[in-house]
Amino acid sequence: MRFRKRCSALTLIFISFAAIFQQTAAVAELVSVHYAEGLFHGFLVLRSLEGSILATGDVTQVADGIKVTNELVFHFKDGSRHQETTVFSQRRTFRLLNYRLIQKGPAFKQPMDLSLNNSTGETTVRYTDEGKEKTITERKKLPDDVANGLVTVLLNDIDPKMPKTTVSILATTPKPRLVKLVITPEGEDSFSIAGSTHKATRYVIKVDIGGLGGVIAPVIGKQPPDTRVWMMGGKAPSFLKSEGPLFDGGPIWRIELASPVWPKSDVDQKR
């Protein structure tokens, strides 16, 4: 099965760092469409860095002309749920249309429901604070390169020879704020499939605080950790894995592709 990426949930790794961020002056870039998105259904697994399985994921994508809808759900062993729906267009460049993120359960420090309409700029954040449900609704002009739910889609189309790509993210803490992500190729790593060796490009994704905040943040311990994403290049680029936090102050988790495991049948046992 051709499962080209798309762990859109990776974008969520950067969603909740905005409390210490200011919008930076870095120039944002629209990413051109080189590989049109299409139909797929794939599976992911979320682990601790020690290898313990914390959640299983199911991701589907459907294309209707230039409009694409991507949905990912992680089901945690403790009953928590992470659900992310991204609708975007792919006419010459990738552009976000609508986005929704739901995080519920004990795995998340603050339960949240974020919805974003890029055409109107309306953003609604529903969250729970000290047992009370609260809502923030704002309307603001969003940049063309806002990339909630699109980071791994873009990584399939970014030239690995590009020294740096900058995109915008609407983050919540819970107040919505625009921040910048800087995506840089960091090197290559080897991996194997059934004994066959392949190469993956390793990208590092940094939150660029900028200004005085960028100078002070590392000193006071508030600089968010970098996230790393491994992509396979070639004629059909594909997401392989990522390592980074899924929410503000969260642990570093690993997201990887998962393959079906079949139970032993009577026929197999007789062979």
PDB file of C-alpha atoms in Angstrom:
ATOM      1  CA  MET A   1       0.000   0.000   0.000  1.00  0.00           C
ATOM      2  CA  ARG A   2       1.332   3.421  -0.869  1.00  0.00           C
ATOM      3  CA  PHE A   3       1.074   5.330   2.375  1.00  0.00           C
ATOM      4  CA  ARG A   4       2.736   8.658   1.693  1.00  0.00           C
ATOM      5  CA  LYS A   5       3.045  10.341   5.048  1.00  0.00           C
ATOM      6  CA  ARG A   6       0.874  12.033   6.372  1.00  0.00           C
ATOM      7  CA  CYS A   7       0.865  12.023   9.926  1.00  0.00           C
ATOM      8  CA  SER A   8      -0.861  15.312  10.034  1.00  0.00           C
ATOM      9  CA  ALA A   9      -1.014  14.845  13.737  1.00  0.00           C
ATOM     10  CA  LEU A  10       2.685  15.878  13.813  1.00  0.00           C
ATOM     11  CA  THR A  11       1.713  19.474  13.335  1.00  0.00           C
ATOM     12  CA  LEU A  12       0.033  19.228  16.722  1.00  0.00           C
ATOM     13  CA  ILE A  13       3.423  18.783  18.229  1.00  0.00           C
ATOM     14  CA  PHE A  14       3.738  22.551  17.921  1.00  0.00           C
ATOM     15  CA  ILE A  15       0.210  23.584  18.785  1.00  0.00           C
ATOM     16  CA  SER A  16       0.483  24.784  22.374  1.00  0.00           C
ATOM     17  CA  PHE A  17       3.765  26.633  22.766  1.00  0.00           C
ATOM     18  CA  ALA A  18       2.347  30.093  22.105  1.00  0.00           C
ATOM     19  CA  ALA A  19       2.279  31.411  25.666  1.00  0.00           C
ATOM     20  CA  ILE A  20       5.918  32.428  25.372  1.00  0.00           C
ATOM     21  CA  PHE A  21       5.934  33.302  21.679  1.00  0.00           C
ATOM     22  CA  GLN A  22       5.799  36.508  19.728  1.00  0.00           C
ATOM     23  CA  GLN A  23       5.170  36.604  15.975  1.00  0.00           C
ATOM     24  CA  THR A  24       8.574  36.748  14.313  1.00  0.00           C
ATOM     25  CA  ALA A  25       9.702  38.735  11.323  1.00  0.00           C
ATOM     26  CA  ALA A  26      10.865  35.639   9.419  1.00  0.00           C
ATOM     27  CA  VAL A  27       9.623  35.526   5.847  1.00  0.00           C
ATOM     28  CA  ALA A  28       6.981  32.838   5.360  1.00  0.00           C
ATOM     29  CA  GLU A  29       6.894  30.690   2.245  1.00  0.00           C
ATOM     30  CA  LEU A  30       4.102  29.011   0.300  1.00  0.00           C
ATOM     31  CA  VAL A  31       5.077  25.458  -0.642  1.00  0.00           C
ATOM     32  CA  SER A  32       4.419  24.468  -4.263  1.00  0.00           C
ATOM     33  CA  VAL A  33       2.542  21.250  -5.071  1.00  0.00           C
ATOM     34  CA  HIS A  34       4.910  18.697  -6.600  1.00  0.00           C
ATOM     35  CA  TYR A  35       3.088  15.536  -5.424  1.00  0.00           C
ATOM     36  CA  ALA A  36      -0.702  15.833  -5.473  1.00  0.00           C
ATOM     37  CA  GLU A  37      -2.418  14.345  -2.450  1.00  0.00           C
ATOM     38  CA  GLY A  38      -4.951  11.545  -2.937  1.00  0.00           C
ATOM     39  CA  LEU A  39      -6.821   8.667  -1.333  1.00  0.00           C
ATOM     40  CA  PHE A  40      -5.205   6.577   1.377  1.00  0.00           C
ATOM     41  CA  HIS A  41      -5.841   4.806   4.686  1.00  0.00           C
ATOM     42  CA  GLY A  42      -2.961   4.032   7.005  1.00  0.00           C
ATOM     43  CA  PHE A  43      -2.035   3.217  10.586  1.00  0.00           C
ATOM     44  CA  LEU A  44       0.320   4.772  13.130  1.00  0.00           C
ATOM     45  CA  VAL A  45       1.601   3.937  16.582  1.00  0.00           C
ATOM     46  CA  LEU A  46       2.582   6.432  19.284  1.00  0.00           C
ATOM     47  CA  ARG A  47       5.304   5.368  21.729  1.00  0.00           C
ATOM     48  CA  SER A  48       7.401   6.728  24.539  1.00  0.00           C
ATOM     49  CA  LEU A  49      11.103   7.077  23.737  1.00  0.00           C
ATOM     50  CA  GLU A  50      11.590   3.925  25.810  1.00  0.00           C
ATOM     51  CA  GLY A  51       9.419   2.036  23.319  1.00  0.00           C
ATOM     52  CA  SER A  52       6.196   1.593  25.322  1.00  0.00           C
ATOM     53  CA  ILE A  53       3.048   1.808  23.163  1.00  0.00           C
ATOM     54  CA  LEU A  54       0.821   4.637  24.400  1.00  0.00           C
ATOM     55  CA  ALA A  55      -1.700   4.940  21.561  1.00  0.00           C
ATOM     56  CA  THR A  56      -2.662   3.555  18.164  1.00  0.00           C
ATOM     57  CA  GLY A  57      -3.640   5.781  15.268  1.00  0.00           C
ATOM     58  CA  ASP A  58      -5.867   5.543  12.227  1.00  0.00           C
ATOM     59  CA  VAL A  59      -5.442   8.088   9.417  1.00  0.00           C
ATOM     60  CA  THR A  60      -7.583   8.532   6.301  1.00  0.00           C
ATOM     61  CA  GLN A  61      -7.455  10.968   3.424  1.00  0.00           C
ATOM     62  CA  VAL A  62      -9.928  11.712   0.619  1.00  0.00           C
ATOM     63  CA  ALA A  63      -9.385  14.069  -2.327  1.00  0.00           C
ATOM     64  CA  ASP A  64     -12.215  15.797  -4.209  1.00  0.00           C
ATOM     65  CA  GLY A  65     -10.535  17.664  -7.036  1.00  0.00           C
ATOM     66  CA  ILE A  66      -8.148  20.167  -5.506  1.00  0.00           C
ATOM     67  CA  LYS A  67      -9.823  19.867  -2.083  1.00  0.00           C
ATOM     68  CA  VAL A  68      -8.371  17.287   0.317  1.00  0.00           C
ATOM     69  CA  THR A  69      -9.663  16.141   3.711  1.00  0.00           C
ATOM     70  CA  ASN A  70      -7.280  14.394   6.101  1.00  0.00           C
ATOM     71  CA  GLU A  71      -8.446  12.902   9.411  1.00  0.00           C
ATOM     72  CA  LEU A  72      -6.310  11.307  12.105  1.00  0.00           C
ATOM     73  CA  VAL A  73      -7.398   9.776  15.419  1.00  0.00           C
ATOM     74  CA  PHE A  74      -5.140   8.494  18.201  1.00  0.00           C
ATOM     75  CA  HIS A  75      -6.751   6.222  20.801  1.00  0.00           C
ATOM     76  CA  PHE A  76      -4.704   6.082  24.020  1.00  0.00           C
ATOM     77  CA  LYS A  77      -4.590   3.127  26.365  1.00  0.00           C
ATOM     78  CA  ASP A  78      -5.757   5.385  29.214  1.00  0.00           C
ATOM     79  CA  GLY A  79      -8.896   6.346  27.267  1.00  0.00           C
ATOM     80  CA  SER A  80      -7.587   9.679  25.994  1.00  0.00           C
ATOM     81  CA  ARG A  81      -8.296  10.735  22.409  1.00  0.00           C
ATOM     82  CA  HIS A  82      -6.519  12.984  19.937  1.00  0.00           C
ATOM     83  CA  GLN A  83      -8.560  13.771  16.821  1.00  0.00           C
ATOM     84  CA  GLU A  84      -7.429  16.090  14.062  1.00  0.00           C
ATOM     85  CA  THR A  85      -9.231  17.036  10.843  1.00  0.00           C
ATOM     86  CA  THR A  86      -7.482  19.115   8.174  1.00  0.00           C
ATOM     87  CA  VAL A  87      -9.101  20.383   4.966  1.00  0.00           C
ATOM     88  CA  PHE A  88      -6.787  22.012   2.432  1.00  0.00           C
ATOM     89  CA  SER A  89      -6.500  22.903  -1.246  1.00  0.00           C
ATOM     90  CA  GLN A  90      -3.690  21.930  -3.613  1.00  0.00           C
ATOM     91  CA  ARG A  91      -3.911  24.268  -6.582  1.00  0.00           C
ATOM     92  CA  ARG A  92      -0.282  25.112  -7.394  1.00  0.00           C
ATOM     93  CA  THR A  93       0.429  25.689  -3.680  1.00  0.00           C
ATOM     94  CA  PHE A  94      -0.906  24.112  -0.489  1.00  0.00           C
ATOM     95  CA  ARG A  95      -3.378  26.271   1.434  1.00  0.00           C
ATOM     96  CA  LEU A  96      -5.268  25.436   4.610  1.00  0.00           C
ATOM     97  CA  LEU A  97      -9.068  25.797   4.404  1.00  0.00           C
ATOM     98  CA  ASN A  98     -10.412  24.415   7.694  1.00  0.00           C
ATOM     99  CA  TYR A  99      -8.867  22.760  10.713  1.00  0.00           C
ATOM    100  CA  ARG A 100     -10.111  21.151  13.920  1.00  0.00           C
ATOM    101  CA  LEU A 101      -8.244  19.605  16.837  1.00  0.00           C
ATOM    102  CA  ILE A 102      -9.776  17.742  19.774  1.00  0.00           C
ATOM    103  CA  GLN A 103      -7.655  16.528  22.705  1.00  0.00           C
ATOM    104  CA  LYS A 104      -9.421  14.823  25.614  1.00  0.00           C
ATOM    105  CA  GLY A 105      -8.439  12.627  28.544  1.00  0.00           C
ATOM    106  CA  PRO A 106      -5.709  12.266  31.172  1.00  0.00           C
ATOM    107  CA  ALA A 107      -2.891  12.108  28.585  1.00  0.00           C
ATOM    108  CA  PHE A 108      -3.358  15.852  27.954  1.00  0.00           C
ATOM    109  CA  LYS A 109      -2.600  18.566  30.467  1.00  0.00           C
ATOM    110  CA  GLN A 110      -5.512  20.700  29.270  1.00  0.00           C
ATOM    111  CA  PRO A 111      -8.454  19.227  27.300  1.00  0.00           C
ATOM    112  CA  MET A 112      -9.128  21.359  24.227  1.00  0.00           C
ATOM    113  CA  ASP A 113     -11.307  21.713  21.132  1.00  0.00           C
ATOM    114  CA  LEU A 114      -9.862  24.087  18.514  1.00  0.00           C
ATOM    115  CA  SER A 115     -11.615  24.980  15.259  1.00  0.00           C
ATOM    116  CA  LEU A 116     -10.263  27.276  12.555  1.00  0.00           C
ATOM    117  CA  ASN A 117     -11.890  28.648   9.398  1.00  0.00           C
ATOM    118  CA  ASN A 118      -9.096  30.105   7.296  1.00  0.00           C
ATOM    119  CA  SER A 119     -11.360  31.919   4.820  1.00  0.00           C
ATOM    120  CA  THR A 120     -13.077  33.967   7.536  1.00  0.00           C
ATOM    121  CA  GLY A 121     -10.244  33.963  10.074  1.00  0.00           C
ATOM    122  CA  GLU A 122     -12.670  32.831  12.788  1.00  0.00           C
ATOM    123  CA  THR A 123     -11.053  30.729  15.505  1.00  0.00           C
ATOM    124  CA  THR A 124     -12.860  29.078  18.422  1.00  0.00           C
ATOM    125  CA  VAL A 125     -11.097  27.444  21.359  1.00  0.00           C
ATOM    126  CA  ARG A 126     -13.094  25.456  23.897  1.00  0.00           C
ATOM    127  CA  TYR A 127     -11.115  24.272  26.894  1.00  0.00           C
ATOM    128  CA  THR A 128     -11.412  23.228  30.518  1.00  0.00           C
ATOM    129  CA  ASP A 129      -9.703  25.262  33.236  1.00  0.00           C
ATOM    130  CA  GLU A 130      -9.918  24.097  36.855  1.00  0.00           C
ATOM    131  CA  GLY A 131     -13.017  22.067  36.029  1.00  0.00           C
ATOM    132  CA  LYS A 132     -14.809  24.930  34.271  1.00  0.00           C
ATOM    133  CA  GLU A 133     -15.542  24.928  30.531  1.00  0.00           C
ATOM    134  CA  LYS A 134     -14.491  28.143  28.771  1.00  0.00           C
ATOM    135  CA  THR A 135     -14.667  29.432  25.195  1.00  0.00           C
ATOM    136  CA  ILE A 136     -12.541  31.939  23.285  1.00  0.00           C
ATOM    137  CA  THR A 137     -13.744  33.158  19.874  1.00  0.00           C
ATOM    138  CA  GLU A 138     -11.628  35.490  17.743  1.00  0.00           C
ATOM    139  CA  ARG A 139     -11.549  36.656  14.151  1.00  0.00           C
ATOM    140  CA  LYS A 140      -8.218  37.692  12.658  1.00  0.00           C
ATOM    141  CA  LYS A 141      -6.547  37.899   9.264  1.00  0.00           C
ATOM    142  CA  LEU A 142      -4.432  34.789   8.851  1.00  0.00           C
ATOM    143  CA  PRO A 143      -1.368  34.518   6.591  1.00  0.00           C
ATOM    144  CA  ASP A 144      -1.560  32.444   3.409  1.00  0.00           C
ATOM    145  CA  ASP A 145       1.041  30.026   4.756  1.00  0.00           C
ATOM    146  CA  VAL A 146      -0.785  29.004   7.952  1.00  0.00           C
ATOM    147  CA  ALA A 147      -0.008  25.287   8.198  1.00  0.00           C
ATOM    148  CA  ASN A 148      -1.989  23.691  11.027  1.00  0.00           C
ATOM    149  CA  GLY A 149      -2.274  19.999  10.133  1.00  0.00           C
ATOM    150  CA  LEU A 150      -0.084  20.409   7.044  1.00  0.00           C
ATOM    151  CA  VAL A 151       3.532  20.106   8.201  1.00  0.00           C
ATOM    152  CA  THR A 152       4.102  16.530   7.044  1.00  0.00           C
ATOM    153  CA  VAL A 153       2.181  17.194   3.823  1.00  0.00           C
ATOM    154  CA  LEU A 154       4.580  20.043   3.128  1.00  0.00           C
ATOM    155  CA  LEU A 155       7.621  17.918   3.974  1.00  0.00           C
ATOM    156  CA  ASN A 156       6.803  15.683   1.023  1.00  0.00           C
ATOM    157  CA  ASP A 157       7.033  18.670  -1.308  1.00  0.00           C
ATOM    158  CA  ILE A 158       9.880  20.676   0.232  1.00  0.00           C
ATOM    159  CA  ASP A 159      13.160  20.307  -1.643  1.00  0.00           C
ATOM    160  CA  PRO A 160      15.608  18.717   0.846  1.00  0.00           C
ATOM    161  CA  LYS A 161      18.310  20.957  -0.661  1.00  0.00           C
ATOM    162  CA  MET A 162      16.454  24.040   0.591  1.00  0.00           C
ATOM    163  CA  PRO A 163      18.408  25.320   3.598  1.00  0.00           C
ATOM    164  CA  LYS A 164      15.288  26.540   5.417  1.00  0.00           C
ATOM    165  CA  THR A 165      11.503  26.736   5.040  1.00  0.00           C
ATOM    166  CA  THR A 166       9.362  28.923   7.309  1.00  0.00           C
ATOM    167  CA  VAL A 167       5.611  28.510   7.849  1.00  0.00           C
ATOM    168  CA  SER A 168       3.010  29.912  10.242  1.00  0.00           C
ATOM    169  CA  ILE A 169       1.016  28.032  12.860  1.00  0.00           C
ATOM    170  CA  LEU A 170      -1.988  29.207  14.850  1.00  0.00           C
ATOM    171  CA  ALA A 171      -1.144  28.008  18.357  1.00  0.00           C
ATOM    172  CA  THR A 172      -3.302  28.049  21.486  1.00  0.00           C
ATOM    173  CA  THR A 173      -2.405  28.346  25.167  1.00  0.00           C
ATOM    174  CA  PRO A 174      -5.430  28.577  25.160  1.00  0.00           C
ATOM    175  CA  LYS A 175      -5.562  32.067  23.583  1.00  0.00           C
ATOM    176  CA  PRO A 176      -4.884  31.699  19.815  1.00  0.00           C
ATOM    177  CA  ARG A 177      -1.623  33.277  18.579  1.00  0.00           C
ATOM    178  CA  LEU A 178       0.337  33.128  15.345  1.00  0.00           C
ATOM    179  CA  VAL A 179       3.856  31.685  15.623  1.00  0.00           C
ATOM    180  CA  LYS A 180       6.534  30.572  13.160  1.00  0.00           C
ATOM    181  CA  LEU A 181       8.049  27.152  12.497  1.00  0.00           C
ATOM    182  CA  VAL A 182      11.441  26.868  10.823  1.00  0.00           C
ATOM    183  CA  ILE A 183      11.996  23.568   8.975  1.00  0.00           C
ATOM    184  CA  THR A 184      15.597  22.613   8.177  1.00  0.00           C
ATOM    185  CA  PRO A 185      17.118  19.412   6.717  1.00  0.00           C
ATOM    186  CA  GLU A 186      19.577  18.120   9.322  1.00  0.00           C
ATOM    187  CA  GLY A 187      21.135  15.056   7.698  1.00  0.00           C
ATOM    188  CA  GLU A 188      20.509  11.462   6.628  1.00  0.00           C
ATOM    189  CA  ASP A 189      19.980   8.287   8.630  1.00  0.00           C
ATOM    190  CA  SER A 190      19.906   4.652   7.522  1.00  0.00           C
ATOM    191  CA  PHE A 191      17.057   2.227   8.166  1.00  0.00           C
ATOM    192  CA  SER A 192      16.269  -1.248   6.902  1.00  0.00           C
ATOM    193  CA  ILE A 193      13.228  -3.132   5.631  1.00  0.00           C
ATOM    194  CA  ALA A 194      13.524  -6.926   5.604  1.00  0.00           C
ATOM    195  CA  GLY A 195      17.293  -6.584   5.504  1.00  0.00           C
ATOM    196  CA  SER A 196      17.325  -4.007   2.688  1.00  0.00           C
ATOM    197  CA  THR A 197      19.003  -0.709   3.640  1.00  0.00           C
ATOM    198  CA  HIS A 198      17.478   2.668   2.782  1.00  0.00           C
ATOM    199  CA  LYS A 199      18.183   6.333   3.560  1.00  0.00           C
ATOM    200  CA  ALA A 200      15.894   8.811   5.300  1.00  0.00           C
ATOM    201  CA  THR A 201      16.224  12.590   5.422  1.00  0.00           C
ATOM    202  CA  ARG A 202      16.055  13.923   8.976  1.00  0.00           C
ATOM    203  CA  TYR A 203      14.409  17.336   9.394  1.00  0.00           C
ATOM    204  CA  VAL A 204      14.571  19.485  12.504  1.00  0.00           C
ATOM    205  CA  ILE A 205      11.614  21.781  13.200  1.00  0.00           C
ATOM    206  CA  LYS A 206      12.231  24.719  15.514  1.00  0.00           C
ATOM    207  CA  VAL A 207       9.840  27.228  17.011  1.00  0.00           C
ATOM    208  CA  ASP A 208      11.342  30.637  16.238  1.00  0.00           C
ATOM    209  CA  ILE A 209      10.432  32.962  19.121  1.00  0.00           C
ATOM    210  CA  GLY A 210      12.457  35.882  17.778  1.00  0.00           C
ATOM    211  CA  GLY A 211      13.150  39.279  19.312  1.00  0.00           C
ATOM    212  CA  LEU A 212      13.940  39.707  22.994  1.00  0.00           C
ATOM    213  CA  GLY A 213      11.812  36.670  23.841  1.00  0.00           C
ATOM    214  CA  GLY A 214      14.098  34.504  21.732  1.00  0.00           C
ATOM    215  CA  VAL A 215      17.111  35.651  23.733  1.00  0.00           C
ATOM    216  CA  ILE A 216      15.508  35.205  27.130  1.00  0.00           C
ATOM    217  CA  ALA A 217      13.581  31.946  26.576  1.00  0.00           C
ATOM    218  CA  PRO A 218      16.579  29.530  26.669  1.00  0.00           C
ATOM    219  CA  VAL A 219      17.829  31.227  29.829  1.00  0.00           C
ATOM    220  CA  ILE A 220      14.556  30.831  31.709  1.00  0.00           C
ATOM    221  CA  GLY A 221      13.962  27.319  30.362  1.00  0.00           C
ATOM    222  CA  LYS A 222      10.973  28.107  28.141  1.00  0.00           C
ATOM    223  CA  GLN A 223      12.461  27.433  24.704  1.00  0.00           C
ATOM    224  CA  PRO A 224      10.340  24.567  23.282  1.00  0.00           C
ATOM    225  CA  PRO A 225      12.299  21.441  22.367  1.00  0.00           C
ATOM    226  CA  ASP A 226      13.001  20.789  18.707  1.00  0.00           C
ATOM    227  CA  THR A 227      10.958  18.176  16.857  1.00  0.00           C
ATOM    228  CA  ARG A 228      12.596  15.815  14.375  1.00  0.00           C
ATOM    229  CA  VAL A 229      10.842  14.157  11.437  1.00  0.00           C
ATOM    230  CA  TRP A 230      12.286  11.394   9.240  1.00  0.00           C
ATOM    231  CA  MET A 231      11.118  11.341   5.608  1.00  0.00           C
ATOM    232  CA  MET A 232      11.889   8.970   2.757  1.00  0.00           C
ATOM    233  CA  GLY A 233      12.555  10.821  -0.504  1.00  0.00           C
ATOM    234  CA  GLY A 234      12.555   9.709  -4.119  1.00  0.00           C
ATOM    235  CA  LYS A 235       9.652   9.441  -6.549  1.00  0.00           C
ATOM    236  CA  ALA A 236       7.099   8.914  -3.792  1.00  0.00           C
ATOM    237  CA  PRO A 237       8.154  10.756  -0.600  1.00  0.00           C
ATOM    238  CA  SER A 238       6.831   9.258   2.631  1.00  0.00           C
ATOM    239  CA  PHE A 239       6.692  10.002   6.343  1.00  0.00           C
ATOM    240  CA  LEU A 240       8.599   7.449   8.440  1.00  0.00           C
ATOM    241  CA  LYS A 241       8.637   8.727  12.031  1.00  0.00           C
ATOM    242  CA  SER A 242       8.804  11.782  14.270  1.00  0.00           C
ATOM    243  CA  GLU A 243      10.003  12.595  17.776  1.00  0.00           C
ATOM    244  CA  GLY A 244       8.613  15.573  19.667  1.00  0.00           C
ATOM    245  CA  PRO A 245       6.016  16.758  22.203  1.00  0.00           C
ATOM    246  CA  LEU A 246       2.328  16.617  21.319  1.00  0.00           C
ATOM    247  CA  PHE A 247       1.321  19.458  23.642  1.00  0.00           C
ATOM    248  CA  ASP A 248       2.839  22.271  25.691  1.00  0.00           C
ATOM    249  CA  GLY A 249       5.060  20.867  28.419  1.00  0.00           C
ATOM    250  CA  GLY A 250       4.432  17.301  27.269  1.00  0.00           C
ATOM    251  CA  PRO A 251       7.014  14.515  27.011  1.00  0.00           C
ATOM    252  CA  ILE A 252       8.872  13.661  23.804  1.00  0.00           C
ATOM    253  CA  TRP A 253       6.864  10.953  22.027  1.00  0.00           C
ATOM    254  CA  ARG A 254       7.679   8.947  18.920  1.00  0.00           C
ATOM    255  CA  ILE A 255       5.151   8.457  16.092  1.00  0.00           C
ATOM    256  CA  GLU A 256       5.838   5.690  13.552  1.00  0.00           C
ATOM    257  CA  LEU A 257       4.127   3.817  10.756  1.00  0.00           C
ATOM    258  CA  ALA A 258       2.411   0.594  11.837  1.00  0.00           C
ATOM    259  CA  SER A 259       1.884  -2.651   9.895  1.00  0.00           C
ATOM    260  CA  PRO A 260      -0.909  -5.208  10.363  1.00  0.00           C
ATOM    261  CA  VAL A 261      -0.144  -8.264  12.508  1.00  0.00           C
ATOM    262  CA  TRP A 262      -2.114 -11.358  11.501  1.00  0.00           C
ATOM    263  CA  PRO A 263      -3.110 -14.126  13.915  1.00  0.00           C
ATOM    264  CA  LYS A 264      -1.914 -17.626  13.156  1.00  0.00           C
ATOM    265  CA  SER A 265      -4.518 -19.485  11.123  1.00  0.00           C
ATOM    266  CA  ASP A 266      -5.074 -23.262  11.019  1.00  0.00           C
ATOM    267  CA  VAL A 267      -3.489 -23.314   7.576  1.00  0.00           C
ATOM    268  CA  ASP A 268      -0.358 -21.511   8.838  1.00  0.00           C
ATOM    269  CA  GLN A 269      -0.015 -23.912  11.759  1.00  0.00           C
ATOM    270  CA  LYS A 270      -0.122 -26.920   9.420  1.00  0.00           C
ATOM    271  CA  ARG A 271       2.642 -25.622   7.187  1.00  0.00           C
TER     272      ARG A 271
END
